[in-house]
CSV table of C-alpha atoms in Angstrom, one decimal:
chain,number,residue,atom,x,y,z
A,1,MET,CA,203.9,-30.8,87.4
A,2,GLN,CA,204.4,-30.2,91.1
A,3,ILE,CA,205.3,-26.6,92.1
A,4,ARG,CA,207.8,-26.2,94.9
A,5,TYR,CA,208.6,-23.0,96.7
A,6,LYS,CA,211.5,-21.6,98.7
A,7,ASN,CA,211.2,-20.3,102.3
A,8,ALA,CA,212.8,-17.2,103.8
A,9,ASN,CA,216.1,-19.0,104.1
A,10,ASN,CA,216.1,-19.8,100.4
A,11,LYS,CA,215.7,-23.5,101.1
A,12,GLU,CA,213.4,-25.6,98.9
A,13,HIS,CA,210.2,-26.9,100.4
A,14,ARG,CA,209.9,-30.7,99.9
A,15,ARG,CA,207.4,-33.3,101.0
A,16,ILE,CA,209.2,-36.2,102.6
A,17,GLY,CA,207.7,-39.6,103.5
A,18,ILE,CA,209.1,-41.7,106.4
A,19,MET,CA,208.8,-45.4,106.1
A,20,GLY,CA,210.1,-47.0,109.4
A,21,GLY,CA,210.2,-50.7,110.3
A,22,THR,CA,212.4,-53.6,111.3
A,23,PHE,CA,212.6,-54.7,107.6
A,24,ASN,CA,213.4,-58.2,108.7
A,25,PRO,CA,213.4,-58.6,105.8
A,26,ILE,CA,212.0,-55.8,103.6
A,27,HIS,CA,209.3,-57.2,101.2
A,28,ASN,CA,207.1,-56.1,98.3
A,29,GLY,CA,204.3,-55.0,100.6
A,30,HIS,CA,206.6,-52.3,102.1
A,31,LEU,CA,207.5,-51.1,98.6
A,32,VAL,CA,203.9,-51.1,97.4
A,33,ILE,CA,202.7,-49.0,100.4
A,34,ALA,CA,205.6,-46.6,99.9
A,35,GLU,CA,205.0,-46.1,96.2
A,36,ASN,CA,201.3,-45.5,96.7
A,37,ALA,CA,202.1,-42.9,99.4
A,38,ARG,CA,204.5,-41.2,97.0
A,39,GLU,CA,201.9,-41.1,94.2
A,40,GLN,CA,198.8,-40.2,96.3
A,41,PHE,CA,200.5,-37.5,98.4
A,42,SER,CA,202.9,-36.1,95.8
A,43,LEU,CA,205.9,-37.0,98.0
A,44,ASP,CA,209.3,-35.9,96.6
A,45,GLN,CA,211.2,-38.6,98.6
A,46,ILE,CA,210.6,-41.5,100.9
A,47,LEU,CA,213.1,-42.4,103.6
A,48,PHE,CA,213.3,-46.0,104.5
A,49,ILE,CA,214.5,-46.2,108.1
A,50,PRO,CA,215.4,-49.6,109.6
A,51,THR,CA,214.8,-49.9,113.3
A,52,GLY,CA,217.8,-49.7,115.5
A,53,HIS,CA,217.0,-50.7,119.1
A,54,SER,CA,213.3,-51.3,119.1
A,55,PRO,CA,211.3,-50.8,122.4
A,56,LEU,CA,208.8,-53.3,121.3
A,57,LYS,CA,210.9,-56.1,119.8
A,58,HIS,CA,213.8,-56.3,122.2
A,59,LYS,CA,212.8,-59.9,123.1
A,60,GLN,CA,212.8,-61.1,119.5
A,61,HIS,CA,215.8,-62.1,117.5
A,62,ILE,CA,216.3,-59.4,114.9
A,63,THR,CA,218.8,-59.8,112.1
A,64,ASN,CA,221.9,-57.7,112.2
A,65,ALA,CA,221.3,-54.1,111.0
A,66,VAL,CA,224.1,-54.5,108.4
A,67,HIS,CA,222.1,-57.1,106.7
A,68,ARG,CA,218.7,-55.4,107.1
A,69,CYS,CA,220.2,-52.1,105.7
A,70,ALA,CA,221.8,-54.0,102.8
A,71,MET,CA,218.5,-55.6,101.9
A,72,VAL,CA,216.7,-52.3,102.0
A,73,SER,CA,219.3,-50.7,99.8
A,74,LEU,CA,219.0,-53.5,97.2
A,75,ALA,CA,215.2,-53.4,97.3
A,76,ILE,CA,214.9,-49.6,96.6
A,77,SER,CA,217.9,-49.2,94.3
A,78,ASP,CA,215.7,-48.9,91.1
A,79,ASN,CA,213.5,-46.1,92.5
A,80,PRO,CA,215.2,-42.7,92.7
A,81,SER,CA,212.5,-41.4,95.1
A,82,PHE,CA,213.4,-44.0,97.7
A,83,VAL,CA,216.4,-43.5,100.0
A,84,LEU,CA,217.9,-45.6,102.8
A,85,ASN,CA,218.4,-43.6,106.0
A,86,GLU,CA,220.4,-45.2,108.8
A,87,ILE,CA,219.6,-42.6,111.5
A,88,GLU,CA,218.3,-45.3,113.9
A,89,VAL,CA,220.8,-48.1,113.4
A,90,HIS,CA,223.7,-45.7,114.1
A,91,SER,CA,222.1,-44.4,117.3
A,92,PRO,CA,222.7,-46.0,120.8
A,93,GLU,CA,219.3,-44.8,121.9
A,94,ILE,CA,216.1,-46.8,122.0
A,95,SER,CA,214.4,-46.1,118.6
A,96,TYR,CA,211.3,-44.2,119.7
A,97,THR,CA,209.5,-42.7,116.8
A,98,TYR,CA,209.2,-39.2,118.4
A,99,ARG,CA,213.0,-39.1,118.7
A,100,THR,CA,213.6,-40.1,115.1
A,101,VAL,CA,211.1,-37.6,113.8
A,102,GLU,CA,212.5,-34.8,115.9
A,103,LYS,CA,216.0,-35.5,114.5
A,104,LEU,CA,214.7,-35.7,110.9
A,105,LYS,CA,212.8,-32.4,111.3
A,106,LYS,CA,216.1,-30.7,112.2
A,107,ASN,CA,217.8,-32.2,109.1
A,108,TYR,CA,214.8,-31.4,106.8
A,109,ILE,CA,213.8,-28.1,108.5
A,110,SER,CA,212.2,-26.6,105.4
A,111,SER,CA,210.4,-29.8,104.4
A,112,GLU,CA,207.0,-31.2,105.3
A,113,LEU,CA,207.2,-34.7,106.9
A,114,PHE,CA,204.7,-37.6,106.5
A,115,PHE,CA,205.0,-40.7,108.6
A,116,ILE,CA,203.6,-43.8,107.0
A,117,LEU,CA,202.0,-46.5,109.1
A,118,GLY,CA,199.6,-49.5,108.7
A,119,ALA,CA,196.0,-49.5,109.8
A,120,ASP,CA,196.7,-51.6,112.9
A,121,SER,CA,199.3,-49.1,114.1
A,122,LEU,CA,196.7,-46.4,113.7
A,123,PHE,CA,194.6,-47.9,116.5
A,124,ASP,CA,197.8,-48.2,118.7
A,125,PHE,CA,199.1,-44.8,117.9
A,126,GLU,CA,198.1,-43.1,121.2
A,127,SER,CA,199.9,-45.7,123.2
A,128,TRP,CA,203.2,-44.8,121.5
A,129,LYS,CA,205.7,-42.7,123.5
A,130,HIS,CA,204.9,-39.0,123.2
A,131,PRO,CA,202.5,-39.1,120.2
A,132,GLU,CA,202.0,-35.4,120.6
A,133,LEU,CA,205.7,-34.8,119.8
A,134,ILE,CA,205.4,-37.0,116.7
A,135,LEU,CA,202.5,-34.9,115.5
A,136,LYS,CA,204.3,-31.7,116.2
A,137,ASN,CA,206.8,-32.6,113.5
A,138,CYS,CA,204.9,-34.6,110.9
A,139,SER,CA,201.5,-35.8,109.6
A,140,ILE,CA,200.4,-39.4,109.5
A,141,LEU,CA,199.5,-41.4,106.4
A,142,ALA,CA,197.6,-44.5,107.5
A,143,ALA,CA,197.5,-47.4,105.0
A,144,TYR,CA,194.3,-49.4,104.7
A,145,ARG,CA,193.0,-52.0,102.4
A,146,LYS,CA,189.5,-52.3,101.0
A,147,HIS,CA,188.8,-55.6,102.7
A,148,GLN,CA,189.4,-54.2,106.2
A,149,LYS,CA,186.5,-53.0,108.4
A,150,GLN,CA,185.9,-49.6,106.8
A,151,ASP,CA,183.7,-48.2,109.6
A,152,GLU,CA,186.3,-48.8,112.3
A,153,PHE,CA,189.1,-47.4,110.2
A,154,TRP,CA,187.3,-44.2,109.2
A,155,GLY,CA,185.9,-43.8,112.8
A,156,GLN,CA,189.5,-43.9,114.1
A,157,ILE,CA,190.7,-41.4,111.5
A,158,ALA,CA,187.8,-39.1,112.5
A,159,TYR,CA,188.5,-39.5,116.2
A,160,LEU,CA,192.2,-38.7,115.9
A,161,ASN,CA,191.6,-35.8,113.6
A,162,LYS,CA,189.2,-34.3,116.1
A,163,LYS,CA,191.8,-34.6,118.9
A,164,TYR,CA,194.7,-33.7,116.6
A,165,PRO,CA,193.2,-31.6,113.8
A,166,ASP,CA,194.3,-32.3,110.2
A,167,LYS,CA,197.1,-34.7,111.2
A,168,PHE,CA,195.8,-38.0,109.9
A,169,TYR,CA,195.2,-39.0,106.3
A,170,PRO,CA,194.0,-42.3,104.7
A,171,LEU,CA,196.4,-44.0,102.3
A,172,ASP,CA,194.7,-46.4,99.9
A,173,THR,CA,196.8,-49.5,99.1
A,174,PRO,CA,196.3,-52.6,97.0
A,175,GLU,CA,195.6,-55.9,98.7
A,176,LEU,CA,199.0,-57.6,99.0
A,177,GLU,CA,199.0,-60.0,101.9
A,178,VAL,CA,202.7,-60.5,102.8
A,179,SER,CA,204.6,-60.1,106.1
A,180,SER,CA,208.2,-60.4,107.2
A,181,GLN,CA,207.2,-63.1,109.7
A,182,GLU,CA,205.6,-65.1,106.9
A,183,ILE,CA,208.8,-64.8,104.8
A,184,ARG,CA,211.0,-66.0,107.7
A,185,GLN,CA,208.6,-68.9,108.3
A,186,ARG,CA,208.7,-69.9,104.6
A,187,LEU,CA,212.5,-69.8,104.6
A,188,GLN,CA,212.7,-72.0,107.7
A,189,GLU,CA,210.4,-74.5,105.9
A,190,GLN,CA,212.6,-74.2,102.7
A,191,ARG,CA,209.6,-72.8,100.7
A,192,SER,CA,209.8,-70.3,97.9
A,193,ILE,CA,209.7,-66.5,98.7
A,194,ARG,CA,209.8,-65.7,95.0
A,195,TYR,CA,207.6,-62.6,94.1
A,196,LEU,CA,207.2,-61.8,97.9
A,197,VAL,CA,210.5,-59.9,97.9
A,198,PRO,CA,212.6,-58.3,95.2
A,199,LYS,CA,214.8,-60.7,93.3
A,200,THR,CA,217.9,-58.9,94.6
A,201,VAL,CA,216.7,-59.4,98.2
A,202,GLU,CA,216.0,-63.0,97.6
A,203,THR,CA,219.5,-63.6,96.3
A,204,TYR,CA,221.1,-61.7,99.2
A,205,ILE,CA,219.1,-63.8,101.7
A,206,LYS,CA,220.3,-67.0,100.0
A,207,ASP,CA,223.9,-65.9,99.6
A,208,LYS,CA,224.1,-64.9,103.3
A,209,LYS,CA,222.1,-67.9,104.5
A,210,LEU,CA,219.8,-65.6,106.5
A,211,TYR,CA,216.7,-66.9,108.4
A,212,SER,CA,217.3,-70.6,107.8
A,213,ASP,CA,217.4,-71.2,111.6
A,214,PHE,CA,215.4,-68.1,112.5
A,215,ILE,CA,213.0,-68.5,115.5
A,216,SER,CA,209.8,-66.5,114.9
């Protein structure tokens, strides 16, 4: 049983995971990574935060936030540890991670925050806007799969932890090759997405006729 403690302000200390992304659409790979993070790092809660105004994807067509949030809500509805957080989609600002994490730290002042990212993003992390401010407010859980180049992954973890001590942790995840882009492509080609997304998300996409004319 996990032991929690209260700080001087009598507020309960919790371990909160942050799962950000466009979620265009959310798929089973996102859910598997989040669940493994929850289990491996004893997280009390994981916040799923759909991107609002992304600095990297402004030239791409991104489905309306109303639909993306609805799909996330449906996908996580059966897991009480997963929570939809719309902090980015309701903000007029560009969705830089450092801003989001700063706001979350103010809302979860007595909690420990863990930002979950993929192995590819681990190598790009220092090119993000104000990485030092991200690390001021949270630690990083980097998801990797056993088929990836282990020496490069562990080398990057070691390099970053030397520069930013004890801020980066490896997150072991099963091999589940699925991406939002692949799902959009399959829908354009009228191919099945069954078992790639939760059934509720598949039904929502079909009911709303999403992605049928999506340009990748």
